[in-house]
Coordinates of C-alpha atoms in Angstrom, one line a residue:
M1 CA -5.7 -23.9 18.3
N2 CA -3.7 -24.9 15.2
T3 CA -5.4 -25.3 11.9
E4 CA -3.3 -27.7 9.9
H5 CA -4.2 -28.6 6.3
F6 CA -0.9 -28.9 4.4
G7 CA -1.4 -31.3 1.6
R8 CA -5.2 -31.4 2.0
H9 CA -8.0 -29.5 0.3
R10 CA -10.6 -27.5 2.1
R11 CA -14.0 -26.9 0.4
K12 CA -14.7 -23.4 -0.6
I13 CA -17.2 -21.7 1.7
M14 CA -19.9 -19.7 0.0
P15 CA -20.1 -16.1 1.3
A16 CA -22.7 -15.4 4.0
V17 CA -24.0 -19.0 4.1
L18 CA -23.5 -19.8 7.8
P19 CA -22.8 -23.4 8.8
A20 CA -25.4 -25.2 11.0
H21 CA -24.7 -25.1 14.7
P22 CA -23.8 -28.6 16.0
G23 CA -25.7 -28.1 19.2
D24 CA -24.7 -27.0 22.7
L25 CA -23.8 -30.5 23.7
A26 CA -21.2 -30.9 20.9
D27 CA -17.7 -31.7 22.0
Y28 CA -14.9 -29.1 22.1
E29 CA -13.4 -30.1 18.7
T30 CA -16.7 -30.0 16.9
L31 CA -17.5 -26.6 18.4
A32 CA -14.0 -25.4 17.4
A33 CA -14.5 -26.6 13.8
Y34 CA -17.9 -24.8 13.7
A35 CA -16.5 -21.6 15.1
M36 CA -13.7 -21.6 12.5
E37 CA -16.0 -22.2 9.6
K38 CA -18.5 -19.5 10.8
A39 CA -15.7 -17.0 11.2
T40 CA -14.3 -17.8 7.8
V41 CA -17.7 -17.3 6.1
L42 CA -17.9 -13.9 7.8
N43 CA -14.3 -12.8 7.0
R44 CA -14.2 -9.3 5.4
H45 CA -12.2 -10.7 2.5
V46 CA -15.0 -13.3 1.9
L47 CA -17.9 -10.9 2.3
G48 CA -16.6 -8.5 -0.3
Y49 CA -16.9 -4.7 -0.6
G50 CA -20.6 -3.9 -0.5
E51 CA -23.2 -2.2 -2.7
L52 CA -21.6 1.3 -2.9
A53 CA -18.2 0.2 -4.1
E54 CA -19.6 -2.6 -6.4
A55 CA -22.1 -0.2 -8.0
E56 CA -19.3 2.4 -8.7
W57 CA -17.0 -0.2 -10.1
A58 CA -19.8 -1.7 -12.3
A59 CA -20.6 1.8 -13.7
L60 CA -16.9 2.2 -14.7
G61 CA -16.8 -1.3 -16.2
L62 CA -14.1 -2.5 -13.7
G63 CA -14.3 -6.3 -13.4
A64 CA -13.4 -8.1 -10.3
P65 CA -9.9 -9.6 -9.8
D66 CA -9.5 -13.3 -9.2
L67 CA -8.1 -13.4 -5.7
D68 CA -7.0 -17.0 -5.9
T69 CA -4.9 -16.1 -8.9
I70 CA -3.4 -13.1 -7.0
R71 CA -2.6 -15.3 -4.0
A72 CA -0.9 -18.0 -6.1
Y73 CA 1.0 -15.5 -8.2
R74 CA 2.4 -13.7 -5.1
L75 CA 3.6 -16.9 -3.5
Q76 CA 5.3 -17.8 -6.8
R77 CA 7.0 -14.4 -6.9
I78 CA 8.3 -14.9 -3.3
R79 CA 9.6 -18.4 -4.0
S80 CA 11.2 -17.3 -7.3
Q81 CA 13.2 -14.6 -5.4
L82 CA 14.2 -17.2 -2.8
D83 CA 15.3 -19.7 -5.4
Q84 CA 17.4 -17.1 -7.2
R85 CA 19.3 -16.4 -4.0
G86 CA 19.7 -20.0 -2.9
L87 CA 17.5 -19.4 0.1
S88 CA 15.3 -22.2 1.6
A89 CA 12.6 -20.0 3.3
A90 CA 11.4 -16.5 4.2
I91 CA 10.4 -15.3 7.6
L92 CA 8.2 -12.2 7.1
C93 CA 7.3 -9.8 9.9
D94 CA 6.4 -6.6 8.1
P95 CA 2.6 -6.5 8.1
L96 CA 2.6 -5.6 4.3
N97 CA 4.8 -8.6 3.5
V98 CA 2.5 -10.8 5.6
R99 CA -0.4 -9.5 3.7
Y100 CA 1.4 -10.2 0.4
A101 CA 2.1 -13.8 1.4
T102 CA -1.2 -14.7 3.0
D103 CA -3.8 -12.1 1.9
A104 CA -4.9 -12.0 5.6
T105 CA -5.2 -8.8 7.6
N106 CA -5.5 -8.2 11.3
M107 CA -5.0 -4.8 13.1
Q108 CA -2.6 -3.7 10.3
I109 CA -1.6 -0.4 11.9
W110 CA -1.3 -1.9 15.4
S111 CA 0.9 -4.7 14.0
T112 CA 3.4 -2.3 12.6
H113 CA 4.6 -1.6 16.2
N114 CA 3.6 -4.8 17.9
A115 CA 5.1 -7.6 15.9
V116 CA 2.9 -10.6 16.8
R117 CA 1.9 -11.4 13.2
Y118 CA 4.5 -13.2 11.0
T119 CA 4.7 -15.8 8.3
F120 CA 7.0 -18.6 7.3
V121 CA 7.2 -19.3 3.6
A122 CA 9.2 -22.4 2.5
L123 CA 10.7 -22.6 -0.9
D124 CA 9.6 -26.2 -1.0
G125 CA 7.1 -26.7 1.7
P126 CA 4.2 -25.0 3.5
V127 CA 3.1 -21.4 4.3
V128 CA 2.7 -21.1 8.0
A129 CA 1.0 -18.0 9.3
F130 CA 1.4 -16.9 12.9
D131 CA -1.3 -14.5 14.2
F132 CA -2.5 -12.8 17.4
H133 CA -4.2 -14.6 20.3
N134 CA -7.3 -16.5 19.1
C135 CA -7.1 -15.0 15.5
E136 CA -6.3 -18.2 13.5
H137 CA -9.6 -17.8 11.7
L138 CA -8.4 -14.6 9.9
A139 CA -6.3 -16.5 7.4
A140 CA -8.5 -19.5 7.0
H141 CA -10.0 -18.1 3.8
N142 CA -6.8 -18.5 1.9
F143 CA -6.3 -22.1 0.7
L144 CA -2.6 -21.5 0.1
V145 CA -2.0 -20.9 3.8
D146 CA -1.1 -24.4 5.0
E147 CA -1.0 -23.9 8.8
I148 CA -2.1 -21.2 11.2
R149 CA -0.6 -20.9 14.7
H150 CA -0.6 -18.5 17.6
G151 CA 2.2 -16.0 17.3
V152 CA 4.7 -15.6 20.1
P153 CA 4.4 -12.0 21.4
W154 CA 8.0 -11.1 22.4
F155 CA 7.7 -7.3 22.0
Y156 CA 8.1 -5.6 25.3
F157 CA 4.6 -4.4 25.8
E158 CA 3.4 -8.0 26.1
A159 CA 6.5 -9.8 27.1
G160 CA 8.0 -7.2 29.5
P161 CA 11.2 -8.6 31.2
R162 CA 10.5 -12.0 29.6
S163 CA 11.2 -10.5 26.1
Q164 CA 14.5 -12.3 25.7
E165 CA 13.0 -15.6 26.8
L166 CA 10.1 -15.3 24.4
A167 CA 12.4 -14.2 21.6
Q168 CA 14.2 -17.5 22.0
K169 CA 10.9 -19.4 21.9
W170 CA 10.0 -17.5 18.7
A171 CA 13.3 -18.5 17.1
D172 CA 13.1 -22.1 18.3
E173 CA 9.8 -22.6 16.6
L174 CA 10.9 -21.0 13.3
A175 CA 14.2 -22.8 13.3
D176 CA 12.4 -26.1 13.6
L177 CA 10.4 -25.2 10.5
V178 CA 13.6 -24.3 8.6
K179 CA 15.2 -27.6 9.6
Q180 CA 12.0 -29.5 8.7
Y181 CA 11.4 -28.0 5.3
G182 CA 14.7 -26.5 4.2
G183 CA 16.3 -29.7 2.9
G184 CA 19.5 -29.1 4.8
N185 CA 19.7 -25.5 3.6
H186 CA 19.7 -23.1 6.6
R187 CA 20.0 -19.9 4.5
I188 CA 16.8 -17.9 4.9
A189 CA 15.4 -14.4 4.2
L190 CA 14.2 -12.2 7.1
D191 CA 12.6 -8.9 6.5
K192 CA 12.4 -7.2 9.9
A193 CA 13.1 -8.3 13.5
R194 CA 14.8 -7.0 16.6
R195 CA 18.3 -8.1 17.3
E196 CA 17.3 -10.5 20.1
G197 CA 15.3 -12.6 17.6
V198 CA 18.1 -12.4 14.9
A199 CA 20.7 -13.6 17.4
A200 CA 18.4 -16.5 18.6
L201 CA 17.9 -17.7 15.0
E202 CA 21.6 -17.5 14.3
G203 CA 22.2 -19.5 17.5
H204 CA 20.4 -22.4 15.6
G205 CA 22.9 -22.1 12.8
I206 CA 20.5 -20.2 10.6
S207 CA 22.1 -17.9 8.1
I208 CA 20.1 -14.7 7.7
H209 CA 19.9 -12.7 4.4
D210 CA 18.0 -9.6 3.3
G211 CA 14.3 -10.3 3.3
E212 CA 13.4 -6.7 2.4
E213 CA 15.2 -7.1 -0.9
V214 CA 13.4 -10.4 -1.6
M215 CA 10.0 -8.9 -0.9
E216 CA 10.5 -5.5 -2.6
L217 CA 11.6 -7.2 -5.8
A218 CA 8.8 -9.8 -5.5
R219 CA 6.2 -7.1 -5.1
A220 CA 7.5 -4.9 -7.8
I221 CA 5.9 -6.8 -10.8
K222 CA 2.1 -7.0 -10.7
C223 CA 0.0 -9.6 -12.4
P224 CA -3.1 -8.6 -14.4
D225 CA -5.4 -9.4 -11.6
E226 CA -3.4 -7.3 -9.2
I227 CA -3.9 -4.4 -11.7
K228 CA -7.6 -5.1 -11.7
A229 CA -7.6 -4.8 -7.9
M230 CA -5.6 -1.6 -8.1
R231 CA -7.9 -0.1 -10.7
R232 CA -10.8 -0.6 -8.3
S233 CA -8.9 0.9 -5.4
I234 CA -8.0 3.9 -7.5
A235 CA -11.6 4.3 -8.5
S236 CA -12.8 4.2 -4.9
C237 CA -10.2 6.7 -3.9
E238 CA -11.2 9.1 -6.7
A239 CA -14.9 8.8 -5.8
A240 CA -14.0 9.9 -2.3
M241 CA -11.9 12.7 -3.8
H242 CA -15.0 13.9 -5.7
E243 CA -16.9 14.0 -2.4
M244 CA -14.1 16.1 -0.9
E245 CA -14.0 18.6 -3.8
A246 CA -17.8 18.9 -3.8
A247 CA -17.7 19.7 -0.1
L248 CA -14.8 22.1 -0.1
R249 CA -16.0 25.5 1.2
P250 CA -14.3 28.5 2.8
G251 CA -14.4 28.3 6.5
M252 CA -14.2 24.5 6.8
T253 CA -11.0 23.2 8.5
E254 CA -8.4 21.1 6.9
W255 CA -9.4 18.3 9.2
D256 CA -13.0 18.6 8.1
L257 CA -11.9 18.1 4.5
W258 CA -9.4 15.4 5.2
A259 CA -11.9 13.4 7.2
L260 CA -14.0 13.0 4.0
L261 CA -11.2 11.1 2.3
H262 CA -10.9 8.7 5.3
A263 CA -14.7 8.3 5.4
G264 CA -15.0 7.7 1.7
N265 CA -12.2 5.1 1.9
I266 CA -13.7 3.1 4.8
R267 CA -17.3 3.2 3.3
R268 CA -15.9 1.5 0.2
G269 CA -13.9 -1.2 2.0
G270 CA -10.6 0.6 2.1
E271 CA -8.1 0.1 4.9
W272 CA -6.2 3.2 6.0
I273 CA -4.3 6.3 4.9
E274 CA -0.5 6.2 5.4
T275 CA 0.0 9.9 6.0
H276 CA -1.8 13.1 7.0
L277 CA -0.8 15.3 4.1
L278 CA -3.4 18.0 3.4
S279 CA -2.6 21.7 3.8
S280 CA -4.0 25.0 2.7
G281 CA -2.9 28.5 1.8
P282 CA 0.5 29.4 3.4
R283 CA 0.8 25.9 4.9
T284 CA 1.3 24.5 1.4
N285 CA 4.8 26.0 1.3
P286 CA 7.0 24.3 2.2
W287 CA 5.4 20.9 1.7
F288 CA 4.8 18.2 4.3
Q289 CA 2.6 20.1 6.7
E290 CA 0.0 17.7 8.2
A291 CA -3.7 18.5 8.2
S292 CA -4.7 20.9 11.0
A293 CA -7.5 22.8 12.6
R294 CA -6.8 25.8 10.4
E295 CA -9.8 27.1 8.5
I296 CA -9.4 27.2 4.7
Q297 CA -9.9 30.6 3.2
K298 CA -11.5 31.7 0.0
G299 CA -9.0 31.9 -2.9
E300 CA -6.4 29.7 -1.2
L301 CA -4.8 26.6 -2.7
V302 CA -5.6 23.3 -1.0
A303 CA -3.1 20.5 -1.7
F304 CA -3.1 16.9 -0.5
D305 CA -1.5 13.5 -1.1
T306 CA -3.9 10.5 -0.8
D307 CA -1.3 7.8 0.3
L308 CA -4.4 5.7 0.6
V309 CA -4.5 1.9 1.1
G310 CA -7.9 1.1 -0.3
P311 CA -9.9 -2.0 -1.3
Y312 CA -7.9 -5.2 -1.7
G313 CA -5.1 -3.5 0.2
M314 CA -3.9 -1.8 -2.9
C315 CA -2.5 1.7 -2.6
C316 CA -3.8 4.7 -4.5
D317 CA -1.1 7.3 -4.2
I318 CA -2.0 10.5 -6.2
S319 CA -1.9 14.2 -5.3
R320 CA -4.1 17.1 -6.3
T321 CA -4.3 20.8 -5.6
W322 CA -7.6 22.7 -5.7
L323 CA -8.7 26.3 -5.4
C324 CA -11.1 27.0 -2.6
G325 CA -14.2 29.1 -3.4
D326 CA -15.7 30.4 -6.6
G327 CA -13.1 33.0 -7.4
V328 CA -10.4 33.3 -10.0
P329 CA -6.9 32.1 -9.2
T330 CA -4.0 34.5 -9.0
N331 CA -1.3 34.6 -11.7
E332 CA 1.1 33.2 -9.2
Q333 CA -1.2 30.2 -8.5
R334 CA -1.6 29.5 -12.2
V335 CA 2.1 29.7 -12.8
L336 CA 2.8 27.2 -9.9
Y337 CA 0.1 24.9 -11.1
Q338 CA 1.1 24.9 -14.8
M339 CA 4.7 24.3 -13.9
A340 CA 3.7 21.2 -11.9
V341 CA 1.5 19.9 -14.7
D342 CA 4.2 20.5 -17.3
Q343 CA 6.8 18.6 -15.1
I344 CA 4.4 15.7 -14.5
E345 CA 3.4 15.3 -18.1
A346 CA 7.0 15.6 -19.5
N347 CA 8.2 13.0 -17.0
I348 CA 5.4 10.6 -17.7
G349 CA 6.5 10.7 -21.3
M350 CA 9.8 9.1 -20.3
L351 CA 8.2 6.0 -19.0
A352 CA 8.9 2.8 -21.0
P353 CA 10.1 -0.7 -20.2
G354 CA 13.9 -0.8 -20.2
R355 CA 14.3 2.8 -19.1
T356 CA 17.0 2.9 -16.4
F357 CA 16.4 4.6 -13.1
R358 CA 19.5 6.7 -13.7
E359 CA 18.0 7.9 -17.0
L360 CA 14.8 8.8 -15.3
S361 CA 16.7 10.8 -12.7
H362 CA 19.2 12.6 -14.9
D363 CA 17.0 13.1 -18.0
A364 CA 13.8 14.1 -16.2
T365 CA 12.3 17.6 -16.5
S366 CA 13.4 19.5 -13.4
L367 CA 12.5 22.9 -11.9
P368 CA 14.0 26.4 -12.0
D369 CA 16.6 27.1 -9.5
E370 CA 14.4 29.1 -7.2
Y371 CA 12.1 26.1 -6.8
L372 CA 14.7 23.4 -6.3
A373 CA 15.3 24.0 -2.6
N374 CA 11.7 22.9 -2.0
R375 CA 11.8 19.9 -4.4
Y376 CA 10.0 16.7 -3.6
S377 CA 12.1 13.8 -2.3
V378 CA 11.7 11.8 -5.5
L379 CA 10.7 12.2 -9.1
F380 CA 9.3 8.7 -9.5
H381 CA 8.6 5.8 -7.1
G382 CA 6.9 2.4 -7.2
V383 CA 3.6 1.6 -5.6
G384 CA 1.6 -1.5 -4.8
L385 CA 0.4 -2.4 -1.3
C386 CA 2.1 0.9 -0.3
D387 CA 4.9 3.0 -1.7
E388 CA 7.4 0.5 -3.0
Y389 CA 10.7 0.0 -4.9
P390 CA 12.0 1.8 -6.8
A391 CA 12.6 5.4 -5.6
V392 CA 14.2 7.7 -8.2
P393 CA 15.5 11.0 -6.8
Y394 CA 16.4 14.3 -8.4
P395 CA 19.9 14.4 -9.9
A396 CA 21.1 16.5 -7.0
D397 CA 20.2 13.7 -4.6
W398 CA 21.5 10.8 -6.7
D399 CA 24.9 10.5 -5.0
A400 CA 23.4 10.5 -1.6
G401 CA 20.9 7.6 -2.2
G402 CA 20.2 6.9 -5.9
Y403 CA 20.6 3.5 -7.4
D404 CA 20.2 2.0 -10.8
G405 CA 17.7 -0.5 -12.2
L406 CA 15.2 -1.0 -15.0
L407 CA 11.6 -0.3 -15.5
E408 CA 9.8 -3.6 -16.4
P409 CA 6.3 -4.4 -17.6
G410 CA 4.0 -4.9 -14.7
M411 CA 5.6 -2.3 -12.5
V412 CA 3.3 0.5 -11.3
V413 CA 5.0 3.9 -10.7
C414 CA 4.0 7.3 -9.4
V415 CA 5.3 10.5 -11.0
E416 CA 5.7 13.3 -8.5
S417 CA 5.8 17.1 -8.6
Y418 CA 5.9 19.7 -5.9
V419 CA 6.3 23.3 -7.0
G420 CA 6.8 26.0 -4.4
R421 CA 9.2 28.9 -4.6
H422 CA 11.9 29.0 -2.0
G423 CA 10.5 31.4 0.7
G424 CA 7.3 31.6 -1.3
H425 CA 3.7 31.8 0.0
E426 CA 1.9 28.8 -1.6
G427 CA 2.9 25.6 -3.4
V428 CA 1.3 23.0 -5.7
K429 CA 1.5 19.2 -5.2
L430 CA 0.5 16.8 -8.1
E431 CA 1.1 13.1 -8.6
E432 CA -0.1 10.5 -11.1
Q433 CA -0.1 6.7 -10.9
L434 CA 0.8 4.6 -14.0
L435 CA 1.3 1.1 -15.2
I436 CA 4.4 0.1 -17.2
T437 CA 3.2 -1.9 -20.2
E438 CA 5.1 -3.9 -22.8
S439 CA 5.2 -0.9 -25.1
G440 CA 5.1 2.1 -22.8
Y441 CA 2.7 3.1 -20.1
E442 CA -1.0 3.4 -19.1
R443 CA -2.3 6.0 -16.8
L444 CA -4.3 4.4 -14.0
S445 CA -5.3 7.6 -12.1
T446 CA -8.0 9.6 -13.9
Y447 CA -8.8 12.5 -11.6
P448 CA -8.8 15.7 -13.7
W449 CA -6.4 18.6 -13.3
D450 CA -8.1 21.6 -11.9
A451 CA -9.6 23.5 -14.8
R452 CA -9.6 26.9 -13.2
L453 CA -5.9 26.6 -12.2
M454 CA -5.3 25.6 -15.8
G455 CA -7.1 28.7 -17.1
G456 CA -10.7 27.3 -17.5
V457 CA -14.0 28.3 -15.8
V458 CA -16.0 25.9 -13.6
Q459 CA -19.4 26.6 -12.1
R460 CA -19.8 25.8 -8.4
G461 CA -21.0 22.2 -7.9
E462 CA -19.8 21.0 -11.3
R463 CA -17.0 18.5 -11.6
P464 CA -14.0 20.1 -13.4
T465 CA -13.8 19.2 -17.1
K466 CA -11.2 16.5 -17.6
L467 CA -8.5 18.1 -19.7
P468 CA -7.4 16.1 -22.8
R469 CA -4.3 14.0 -22.1
P470 CA -3.1 10.7 -23.5
A471 CA -4.0 7.6 -21.5
M472 CA -1.4 5.3 -23.1
A473 CA 1.9 5.6 -24.8

C-alpha cells in the first residue's frame, strides 16, 4: 500500500479522536483509508508523552516544542547542505538520519542492523519514506513526508541468497526517483549502504557522495524548537537520575541501579539508552566497564554516563559520580572528584561562537601526567539525536584524528572529564551538556555535583544541594 500525497494537503487529525468505522461491508480501499487514519491518530508521536512527563515539564516551566516547525527546519537544513554541494537528492539509511528527515520511528535499534527503513529526500521534489512491511502508517503523521512505500529488505537475514537481486531492485526504485526529480543531476548523497547497493546505484549512472557529512553538518545547528525538545528530554533524564540516586543502597547490584534509568526513561516517553556505562568501586578505573551483577558496596564511588535518547528522540548525554551509603568520602575520592569538576568548569568557560576546535583541544585544561593514560577519548563533542559532530580530542590525540572547525550558535556540545589515576583504584566520570549561544553558552544540564564529594554534608534521602555555578556566559 502506497500513501501518495505529494502536492496535496491532508487534514490534521486530532489526537485520540478515532475515525468512524465505515462498516464491515466497505470496500478494500475504504477500509485501507480507515485503517491508515486510525493508526495515525494512535501514533505515539501524536498521542504525546503522558501525564508524568507533562506534569514534570509544567512544573519546570518547559513549554512544548512546535513539531511542525522542527520538521520543516530539518528538511531545510538537509536541502541546504545538498544545494551547497550541487547534489540533487539524499538517500538516507541510518535510522537517526531517517528520524531527522521524517520524524518517524519504527524499531529503531532493530533497524540499525536490518536496513529496511530508508528515505529519499529530493532537493527540489518529494520526501519518500520507505518502511518495513505494512508500516506505512508510522510516518503518516508528518505532512512533509510526501509518499510512503514498502522498503526492499535486501539484508541477508530476509533476502538470503537473493540479496544481490533485491539490492538491484532497491537501487532501481531509488534511481528512478533520482531521474524523476533530479532535473538531470545524478549526483546524490548516500549515508550508509552495503557495497552491493552502492554498485547497483552506480550502474544507473548515479554519482554517490558523502551523505554522512551532509547529515552531520545539517544536524549540527539546532533551531529554538529543537532546543525546547532537548530541554524536556534532559529534564526527564534528570528526573530518572533523581530516582536512581534516591534508591542507591549498599548491596544493590549495578544492574539494579542501571535499570532505574531505563525505566524512568521509558515511563516518560523516552526511546533507548545507547550504552551500558555504569560501574562501581574498582570497576570505575579504568573507565568503560559495562554495568554488571556486582553488588555496590558502602563507601564506593558509582559512576555512569546516561547516553540516553529520551522524549522527542533528543539525546541527554551527561555523566555523574555518586558516593554509595551515608559515610564520608575518602581524601582520594574527593581529590578525584574535585579534579574532574575543575576540568569541566574550566573547559566550559572556553565555549563561545567562533572558537575553533583546535583551540578547544590545545588550550583546554588537561590532567596531570599520572592521569593522562586513562584520559577520556574526547574533551568536547556535539550532541543532538545522539552523539554528533564535532568530536574534539586531547592534544595528544589530535594528529591521529583531530580536525578543525568552528563552534556556531545553535550547536549543543558536551564537555567531558574522566579522572582516574593510571593503575589506580577508582575513577570519576562527569559530563555536562550546553548550548552555544550568540554570546557564549547556556548550560542545559542542571543535575547538581555531589555535595559530599565536594566537601559538603547531605542527609540520607535529601537531594544534594545544587552548588553555585553560572548558567550562562
